[in-house]
Amino acid sequence: MALIQNKQAMHFKALLFSIVLFALLSTIACNDSNHKAITFKTYLKTHKYAVGQSNFTIIDSLRNRPLITEIWYPTNDTTKVNITTEFPFIVPPTSKDADFLSEKSPLILLSHGTGGNRISQMWLACELAANGFIVLAVDHYGNTFDNKIPENFIKVWDRPLDISFSLDHILNNPKFNSKIDSTKIGMAGFSLGGYTTIALAGGVLNYNFLKEFSDTEEGKKEFDIPELKNLSKLIKPEVIKKGNTFKNLKDDRITSFVTMAPAIGQGFKQKNQFGNITDSILIIGAEKDEIAPVETNAKHYHTLIKLSKYIELKGEIGHYIFMNEAKNGLKRSAPVFFKDNETIIRKNEHNKIANMIIQFFDSQFKENQT
C-alpha cells in the first residue's frame, strides 16, 4: 500500500509540476507580442486540410505506465476552438476534437527525444495531418521535461513498448479504428525517439556496447546531455542485464520508418543487430549535431542498416533543429533548444524536412501496396 501511495504521490507531483510549467510557458506565449497567430483560413490557402487535435491518457497497467497521448488528424471542421494560441511555439491552428474525415487515413506514430514530450515535434505532426495523415504521439513516462525519472532515461526498452501499446489501443478503439488505414502505418522519431524507431523496425540494442562507449571520452560527452547530466553512471550491471533480454521489439504492423538525428548509435556495432529489419528506413542527420554527432550516430546507423537511406542537413544545423520553432519569449529563456545559428531559419528547415518525410511515407506506402 505504501508503495502504491508513493507512486501516486510521485505521479501527482509530476502532474502538478507540468501544470505549473505549462502555465508559465503560456504566460511567455501570451506576452510575446512579436508573433501573430495564423488563422484557419490563411492556413488552408497552402494546405490540403485543417488539423484536428485531441488528447487522452491510456494506462499500461502491466508496466505501470500512464501514457499521455496526443493525436493530430486531417479535418475540414474548423468550427472548434483553436487550442494552439496559448502555446509558446509557432505552430498552426488546430481544431480541438474536430470531426474526422469520412475516409480512412494512414497512421504515423511519433516518438519524442529524451527529456522532450509528445508535442516537441508538433510542427511535423501538423504538416503530416494537413497532408492527410493521422499522427499519434505519447509522453514516454519518466523521460519528459516535466517528469524526469533518471533511470527511465536509460531504460530505453520501455519506449518502443510504449509505442506498440498505444498502437494496440488506437487500433482497438472504436472512435479511431474506423478512421485508420491499418495497411499504412509508419513511425518517426527524434534523437532517442530515433532509436525507438529503429528498435520498432527490428534493431537490437546491445547494452554492453553502449556501456563500453559511455566510458570513453567521446562517450562521456555524448552522455552528458542538457536534459540530464552524466547518463553513463546510470548504465549499471542490472540495467545491462535486463536491457539485453529485449531481443525483439519489432512491431510488424509498422512498415515505414523515419529517424531524425538518432541517438545511442554506439549500442550497435554489428550488422546482425539489424537482421530483423525488413522495411526501409529514412535516416536524417544534421551536419553540426553536437548532441548525437552524425559520425557515431546517424551515419553509423546508415553504414550498418542495409535498407536505409541517409540524408544529411548541411550547414550550421544542430541537433535541436527538429524541435518546434519557439516564440521569442521561450527562445530567450531556453536558447539551447530553440535558438539556431544566425544563418539558419528553423521554419525553412522544417518545411524541407517535412517534405522529405511526406514523400518518403507516400512512396513507401505505395510500394508496399504493390
Short mmCIF file of C-alpha atoms in Angstrom, two decimals:
data_model
loop_
_atom_site.label_atom_id
_atom_site.label_comp_id
_atom_site.label_asym_id
_atom_site.label_seq_id
_atom_site.Cartn_x
_atom_site.Cartn_y
_atom_site.Cartn_z
CA MET A 1 0.00 0.00 0.00
CA ALA A 2 2.82 2.41 0.88
CA LEU A 3 4.45 1.70 -2.50
CA ILE A 4 1.20 2.48 -4.31
CA GLN A 5 0.76 5.68 -2.31
CA ASN A 6 4.35 6.73 -3.06
CA LYS A 7 3.84 6.14 -6.78
CA GLN A 8 0.58 8.07 -6.68
CA ALA A 9 2.30 10.91 -4.86
CA MET A 10 5.11 10.97 -7.43
CA HIS A 11 2.62 10.99 -10.27
CA PHE A 12 0.66 13.80 -8.60
CA LYS A 13 3.81 15.88 -8.11
CA ALA A 14 4.78 15.37 -11.74
CA LEU A 15 1.29 16.36 -12.87
CA LEU A 16 1.32 19.44 -10.63
CA PHE A 17 4.75 20.48 -11.93
CA SER A 18 3.50 20.00 -15.50
CA ILE A 19 0.51 22.26 -14.86
CA VAL A 20 2.65 24.99 -13.28
CA LEU A 21 5.25 24.78 -16.05
CA PHE A 22 2.61 24.92 -18.79
CA ALA A 23 1.06 27.95 -17.10
CA LEU A 24 4.49 29.63 -17.12
CA LEU A 25 5.05 28.79 -20.77
CA SER A 26 1.57 30.04 -21.61
CA THR A 27 2.39 33.34 -19.92
CA ILE A 28 5.52 33.59 -22.04
CA ALA A 29 3.42 32.91 -25.14
CA CYS A 30 0.78 35.49 -24.25
CA ASN A 31 3.42 38.15 -23.62
CA ASP A 32 5.12 37.53 -26.96
CA SER A 33 3.74 40.43 -28.93
CA ASN A 34 6.01 39.83 -31.93
CA HIS A 35 4.06 36.77 -33.06
CA LYS A 36 0.71 36.90 -34.82
CA ALA A 37 -1.23 33.64 -34.83
CA ILE A 38 -2.23 32.25 -38.22
CA THR A 39 -5.93 31.69 -38.93
CA PHE A 40 -7.54 28.54 -40.32
CA LYS A 41 -8.49 30.47 -43.46
CA THR A 42 -4.91 31.52 -44.10
CA TYR A 43 -3.55 28.06 -43.30
CA LEU A 44 -5.90 26.40 -45.78
CA LYS A 45 -4.52 28.54 -48.59
CA THR A 46 -1.33 26.47 -48.51
CA HIS A 47 -2.53 23.15 -47.07
CA LYS A 48 -4.99 20.49 -48.19
CA TYR A 49 -6.64 20.05 -44.79
CA ALA A 50 -7.02 21.82 -41.48
CA VAL A 51 -5.65 19.99 -38.43
CA GLY A 52 -7.76 18.43 -35.69
CA GLN A 53 -6.22 17.72 -32.29
CA SER A 54 -7.32 15.54 -29.38
CA ASN A 55 -5.77 14.45 -26.10
CA PHE A 56 -6.32 11.46 -23.83
CA THR A 57 -4.42 9.19 -21.44
CA ILE A 58 -4.04 5.44 -21.70
CA ILE A 59 -2.69 3.23 -18.94
CA ASP A 60 -0.38 0.28 -19.46
CA SER A 61 -1.21 -1.41 -16.16
CA LEU A 62 1.26 -4.28 -16.65
CA ARG A 63 4.18 -1.85 -16.73
CA ASN A 64 2.55 0.78 -14.50
CA ARG A 65 2.97 3.45 -17.18
CA PRO A 66 0.43 6.22 -17.82
CA LEU A 67 0.81 7.38 -21.42
CA ILE A 68 -0.47 10.89 -22.08
CA THR A 69 -1.38 10.82 -25.74
CA GLU A 70 -1.87 13.46 -28.41
CA ILE A 71 -3.44 12.85 -31.78
CA TRP A 72 -3.49 15.12 -34.82
CA TYR A 73 -5.56 14.38 -37.90
CA PRO A 74 -6.83 15.89 -41.17
CA THR A 75 -10.18 17.62 -40.91
CA ASN A 76 -12.48 20.00 -42.75
CA ASP A 77 -14.03 21.09 -39.45
CA THR A 78 -12.72 24.48 -38.35
CA THR A 79 -15.68 25.32 -36.11
CA LYS A 80 -13.98 24.11 -32.94
CA VAL A 81 -11.73 26.18 -30.70
CA ASN A 82 -8.10 26.67 -31.75
CA ILE A 83 -6.03 25.39 -28.82
CA THR A 84 -2.58 26.48 -30.00
CA THR A 85 -2.88 30.21 -29.35
CA GLU A 86 -1.61 29.70 -25.78
CA PHE A 87 1.35 27.55 -26.83
CA PRO A 88 4.86 29.07 -26.60
CA PHE A 89 5.58 27.59 -30.03
CA ILE A 90 4.93 28.84 -33.54
CA VAL A 91 2.57 26.13 -34.73
CA PRO A 92 -0.50 26.08 -36.99
CA PRO A 93 -4.04 26.47 -35.64
CA THR A 94 -5.61 23.18 -34.59
CA SER A 95 -9.30 22.45 -34.12
CA LYS A 96 -9.94 20.80 -30.74
CA ASP A 97 -11.80 17.47 -31.06
CA ALA A 98 -12.81 18.34 -34.62
CA ASP A 99 -14.73 15.90 -36.81
CA PHE A 100 -12.67 13.32 -38.70
CA LEU A 101 -12.77 12.89 -42.44
CA SER A 102 -15.15 10.22 -43.71
CA GLU A 103 -12.38 8.28 -45.47
CA LYS A 104 -9.57 6.34 -43.80
CA SER A 105 -6.09 7.84 -43.42
CA PRO A 106 -2.58 6.41 -42.91
CA LEU A 107 -1.29 6.48 -39.34
CA ILE A 108 2.12 7.81 -38.26
CA LEU A 109 3.41 7.14 -34.74
CA LEU A 110 5.77 9.80 -33.36
CA SER A 111 8.37 9.45 -30.59
CA HIS A 112 9.95 12.46 -28.89
CA GLY A 113 13.57 12.82 -27.79
CA THR A 114 14.87 12.30 -24.27
CA GLY A 115 13.56 14.98 -21.94
CA GLY A 116 11.04 16.21 -24.51
CA ASN A 117 7.37 15.40 -24.69
CA ARG A 118 4.57 14.46 -27.09
CA ILE A 119 4.28 17.95 -28.61
CA SER A 120 8.01 18.51 -29.16
CA GLN A 121 7.64 17.66 -32.86
CA MET A 122 4.18 19.16 -33.27
CA TRP A 123 5.44 21.08 -36.30
CA LEU A 124 5.90 17.76 -38.10
CA ALA A 125 2.67 16.26 -36.76
CA CYS A 126 0.69 19.19 -38.14
CA GLU A 127 2.35 19.04 -41.56
CA LEU A 128 1.61 15.33 -41.77
CA ALA A 129 -2.01 15.81 -40.67
CA ALA A 130 -2.53 18.67 -43.14
CA ASN A 131 -1.39 16.28 -45.87
CA GLY A 132 -3.80 13.50 -44.95
CA PHE A 133 -2.06 11.50 -42.19
CA ILE A 134 -3.28 10.75 -38.68
CA VAL A 135 -0.44 11.23 -36.17
CA LEU A 136 -0.21 9.81 -32.64
CA ALA A 137 2.43 10.76 -30.06
CA VAL A 138 2.83 9.79 -26.40
CA ASP A 139 4.77 11.12 -23.45
CA HIS A 140 7.34 8.44 -22.65
CA TYR A 141 6.74 8.24 -18.90
CA GLY A 142 9.67 9.39 -16.77
CA ASN A 143 11.60 10.64 -19.81
CA THR A 144 9.89 14.01 -20.33
CA PHE A 145 10.87 17.58 -19.46
CA ASP A 146 8.25 17.75 -16.68
CA ASN A 147 8.70 14.22 -15.28
CA LYS A 148 12.37 13.25 -15.13
CA ILE A 149 12.95 9.86 -13.54
CA PRO A 150 16.71 9.37 -14.07
CA GLU A 151 16.67 5.57 -14.56
CA ASN A 152 13.94 5.96 -17.20
CA PHE A 153 16.39 7.94 -19.31
CA ILE A 154 18.49 4.80 -19.77
CA LYS A 155 15.88 2.02 -19.66
CA VAL A 156 15.14 2.66 -23.30
CA TRP A 157 13.31 -0.62 -23.92
CA ASP A 158 10.16 0.96 -22.45
CA ARG A 159 9.92 3.43 -25.33
CA PRO A 160 9.16 1.01 -28.19
CA LEU A 161 6.84 -0.87 -25.83
CA ASP A 162 5.00 2.43 -25.23
CA ILE A 163 4.51 2.87 -28.96
CA SER A 164 3.29 -0.68 -29.52
CA PHE A 165 0.89 -0.37 -26.59
CA SER A 166 -0.51 2.91 -27.90
CA LEU A 167 -0.92 1.30 -31.33
CA ASP A 168 -2.85 -1.59 -29.74
CA HIS A 169 -5.11 0.94 -28.07
CA ILE A 170 -5.90 3.11 -31.06
CA LEU A 171 -6.49 0.16 -33.40
CA ASN A 172 -8.96 -1.28 -30.89
CA ASN A 173 -10.70 1.99 -30.07
CA PRO A 174 -14.00 2.35 -32.00
CA LYS A 175 -13.59 6.14 -32.03
CA PHE A 176 -10.41 5.89 -34.09
CA ASN A 177 -10.01 2.49 -35.74
CA SER A 178 -12.63 3.15 -38.40
CA LYS A 179 -10.63 6.22 -39.47
CA ILE A 180 -7.26 4.47 -39.79
CA ASP A 181 -5.94 2.58 -42.81
CA SER A 182 -4.19 -0.19 -40.88
CA THR A 183 -2.27 -1.26 -44.00
CA LYS A 184 -0.43 2.08 -43.92
CA ILE A 185 1.24 2.57 -40.55
CA GLY A 186 4.52 4.45 -40.25
CA MET A 187 6.86 5.53 -37.46
CA ALA A 188 9.00 8.63 -36.95
CA GLY A 189 11.22 9.64 -34.05
CA PHE A 190 13.76 12.24 -32.97
CA SER A 191 17.00 11.60 -31.04
CA LEU A 192 16.21 8.84 -28.51
CA GLY A 193 12.92 8.65 -30.39
CA GLY A 194 15.10 7.90 -33.40
CA TYR A 195 16.48 4.88 -31.59
CA THR A 196 12.88 3.97 -30.65
CA THR A 197 12.03 3.97 -34.34
CA ILE A 198 14.96 1.71 -35.19
CA ALA A 199 14.03 -0.71 -32.39
CA LEU A 200 10.47 -0.98 -33.72
CA ALA A 201 11.89 -1.64 -37.19
CA GLY A 202 13.85 -4.58 -35.76
CA GLY A 203 17.16 -3.18 -34.47
CA VAL A 204 18.51 -4.91 -31.34
CA LEU A 205 20.47 -2.73 -28.90
CA ASN A 206 23.49 -4.22 -27.10
CA TYR A 207 23.89 -2.60 -23.68
CA ASN A 208 27.44 -3.92 -23.33
CA PHE A 209 28.47 -1.96 -26.43
CA LEU A 210 26.65 1.10 -25.09
CA LYS A 211 28.39 0.90 -21.71
CA GLU A 212 31.82 0.47 -23.33
CA PHE A 213 31.28 3.61 -25.40
CA SER A 214 29.87 5.61 -22.48
CA ASP A 215 33.14 5.09 -20.59
CA THR A 216 35.25 6.64 -23.38
CA GLU A 217 35.98 10.36 -23.52
CA GLU A 218 33.79 10.78 -26.58
CA GLY A 219 31.06 8.70 -24.96
CA LYS A 220 31.11 10.77 -21.79
CA LYS A 221 30.46 13.88 -23.89
CA GLU A 222 27.51 12.26 -25.69
CA PHE A 223 26.01 11.02 -22.43
CA ASP A 224 26.30 14.43 -20.75
CA ILE A 225 23.16 15.92 -22.28
CA PRO A 226 21.41 19.21 -21.42
CA GLU A 227 18.26 17.36 -20.33
CA LEU A 228 20.04 15.24 -17.67
CA LYS A 229 23.75 15.22 -16.88
CA ASN A 230 26.09 12.20 -16.73
CA LEU A 231 23.79 9.47 -18.01
CA SER A 232 26.67 7.00 -18.26
CA LYS A 233 26.64 6.41 -14.48
CA LEU A 234 23.09 5.03 -14.81
CA ILE A 235 24.15 2.14 -17.05
CA LYS A 236 24.56 -0.26 -14.16
CA PRO A 237 25.05 -4.05 -14.36
CA GLU A 238 21.39 -4.76 -13.60
CA VAL A 239 20.31 -2.37 -16.39
CA ILE A 240 22.71 -4.03 -18.84
CA LYS A 241 21.45 -7.47 -17.89
CA LYS A 242 17.78 -6.59 -18.27
CA GLY A 243 18.28 -4.44 -21.35
CA ASN A 244 19.99 -7.27 -23.19
CA THR A 245 16.95 -9.52 -22.67
CA PHE A 246 14.90 -7.44 -25.11
CA LYS A 247 15.93 -9.20 -28.31
CA ASN A 248 12.83 -8.37 -30.33
CA LEU A 249 10.96 -5.09 -30.01
CA LYS A 250 10.00 -5.10 -33.68
CA ASP A 251 6.36 -4.29 -34.47
CA ASP A 252 5.36 -5.89 -37.77
CA ARG A 253 2.30 -3.66 -38.12
CA ILE A 254 4.61 -0.71 -38.83
CA THR A 255 6.02 -0.81 -42.35
CA SER A 256 7.78 2.51 -42.91
CA PHE A 257 10.28 4.31 -40.67
CA VAL A 258 11.87 7.76 -40.37
CA THR A 259 14.54 8.59 -37.80
CA MET A 260 15.74 12.14 -37.18
CA ALA A 261 19.14 12.69 -35.52
CA PRO A 262 19.01 9.22 -33.93
CA ALA A 263 20.92 8.71 -30.68
CA ILE A 264 22.78 5.85 -28.88
CA GLY A 265 24.24 4.59 -32.16
CA GLN A 266 27.21 3.11 -30.34
CA GLY A 267 24.96 0.47 -28.84
CA PHE A 268 25.20 -1.07 -32.31
CA LYS A 269 28.44 -2.41 -33.80
CA GLN A 270 27.36 -5.39 -35.89
CA LYS A 271 25.16 -5.67 -38.94
CA ASN A 272 23.46 -8.73 -37.50
CA GLN A 273 21.88 -6.44 -34.88
CA PHE A 274 19.69 -5.25 -37.75
CA GLY A 275 18.97 -8.67 -39.23
CA ASN A 276 15.27 -8.39 -38.37
CA ILE A 277 14.77 -5.18 -40.36
CA THR A 278 12.68 -5.84 -43.46
CA ASP A 279 11.39 -2.33 -44.26
CA SER A 280 13.09 0.83 -45.48
CA ILE A 281 14.33 3.44 -43.01
CA LEU A 282 14.98 7.10 -43.82
CA ILE A 283 17.75 8.48 -41.60
CA ILE A 284 18.09 12.27 -41.40
CA GLY A 285 21.19 13.71 -39.74
CA ALA A 286 22.35 17.28 -39.03
CA GLU A 287 25.90 18.25 -40.00
CA LYS A 288 26.64 20.25 -36.82
CA ASP A 289 24.87 17.94 -34.39
CA GLU A 290 26.91 18.04 -31.16
CA ILE A 291 24.43 16.05 -29.05
CA ALA A 292 24.24 12.98 -31.29
CA PRO A 293 27.11 13.54 -33.75
CA VAL A 294 26.43 12.01 -37.15
CA GLU A 295 29.69 10.04 -37.25
CA THR A 296 28.76 7.97 -34.20
CA ASN A 297 25.01 8.02 -34.77
CA ALA A 298 23.11 8.86 -37.98
CA LYS A 299 25.91 7.92 -40.41
CA HIS A 300 26.89 4.99 -38.24
CA TYR A 301 23.35 3.59 -38.34
CA HIS A 302 23.25 4.04 -42.10
CA THR A 303 26.50 2.10 -42.52
CA LEU A 304 25.07 -0.86 -40.63
CA ILE A 305 21.45 -0.87 -41.88
CA LYS A 306 21.21 -2.28 -45.38
CA LEU A 307 17.69 -0.97 -46.04
CA SER A 308 18.43 2.61 -45.01
CA LYS A 309 18.59 5.87 -46.93
CA TYR A 310 20.66 8.72 -45.47
CA ILE A 311 20.11 12.46 -45.87
CA GLU A 312 22.30 14.99 -44.07
CA LEU A 313 21.17 18.56 -43.44
CA LYS A 314 24.13 20.72 -44.39
CA GLY A 315 25.31 23.97 -42.88
CA GLU A 316 25.22 25.23 -39.30
CA ILE A 317 22.35 22.95 -38.37
CA GLY A 318 22.38 21.35 -34.94
CA HIS A 319 20.54 18.63 -33.07
CA TYR A 320 17.56 20.65 -31.91
CA ILE A 321 16.52 21.81 -35.37
CA PHE A 322 13.94 19.00 -35.12
CA MET A 323 12.21 20.70 -32.17
CA ASN A 324 9.32 23.14 -32.54
CA GLU A 325 10.02 26.72 -33.55
CA ALA A 326 9.63 28.84 -30.41
CA LYS A 327 8.14 32.24 -29.91
CA ASN A 328 10.63 34.89 -28.80
CA GLY A 329 9.93 34.58 -25.07
CA LEU A 330 10.72 30.87 -24.97
CA LYS A 331 13.62 31.32 -27.35
CA ARG A 332 15.20 33.75 -24.91
CA SER A 333 14.59 31.54 -21.88
CA ALA A 334 15.71 28.25 -23.49
CA PRO A 335 18.22 29.17 -26.24
CA VAL A 336 19.96 25.75 -26.18
CA PHE A 337 16.87 24.13 -27.63
CA PHE A 338 15.25 26.90 -29.64
CA LYS A 339 17.89 29.35 -30.87
CA ASP A 340 19.71 28.42 -34.08
CA ASN A 341 22.80 29.76 -35.80
CA GLU A 342 22.07 33.13 -37.40
CA THR A 343 22.40 31.56 -40.86
CA ILE A 344 19.56 29.12 -40.17
CA ILE A 345 15.81 29.78 -40.38
CA ARG A 346 14.17 26.93 -38.49
CA LYS A 347 10.83 27.26 -40.31
CA ASN A 348 12.53 26.84 -43.69
CA GLU A 349 14.38 23.74 -42.49
CA HIS A 350 11.15 22.31 -41.10
CA ASN A 351 9.48 22.75 -44.48
CA LYS A 352 12.31 20.88 -46.20
CA ILE A 353 12.32 18.08 -43.64
CA ALA A 354 8.54 17.69 -43.70
CA ASN A 355 8.54 17.44 -47.49
CA MET A 356 11.25 14.74 -47.37
CA ILE A 357 9.28 12.74 -44.82
CA ILE A 358 5.91 13.06 -46.54
CA GLN A 359 7.41 11.98 -49.86
CA PHE A 360 9.13 9.03 -48.19
CA PHE A 361 5.98 7.79 -46.44
CA ASP A 362 3.88 8.25 -49.60
CA SER A 363 6.36 6.31 -51.73
CA GLN A 364 6.81 3.53 -49.16
CA PHE A 365 3.11 3.00 -48.62
CA LYS A 366 2.55 2.95 -52.35
CA GLU A 367 5.38 0.44 -52.81
CA ASN A 368 4.00 -1.74 -50.02
CA GLN A 369 0.62 -1.90 -51.74
CA THR A 370 2.06 -3.32 -54.97
#
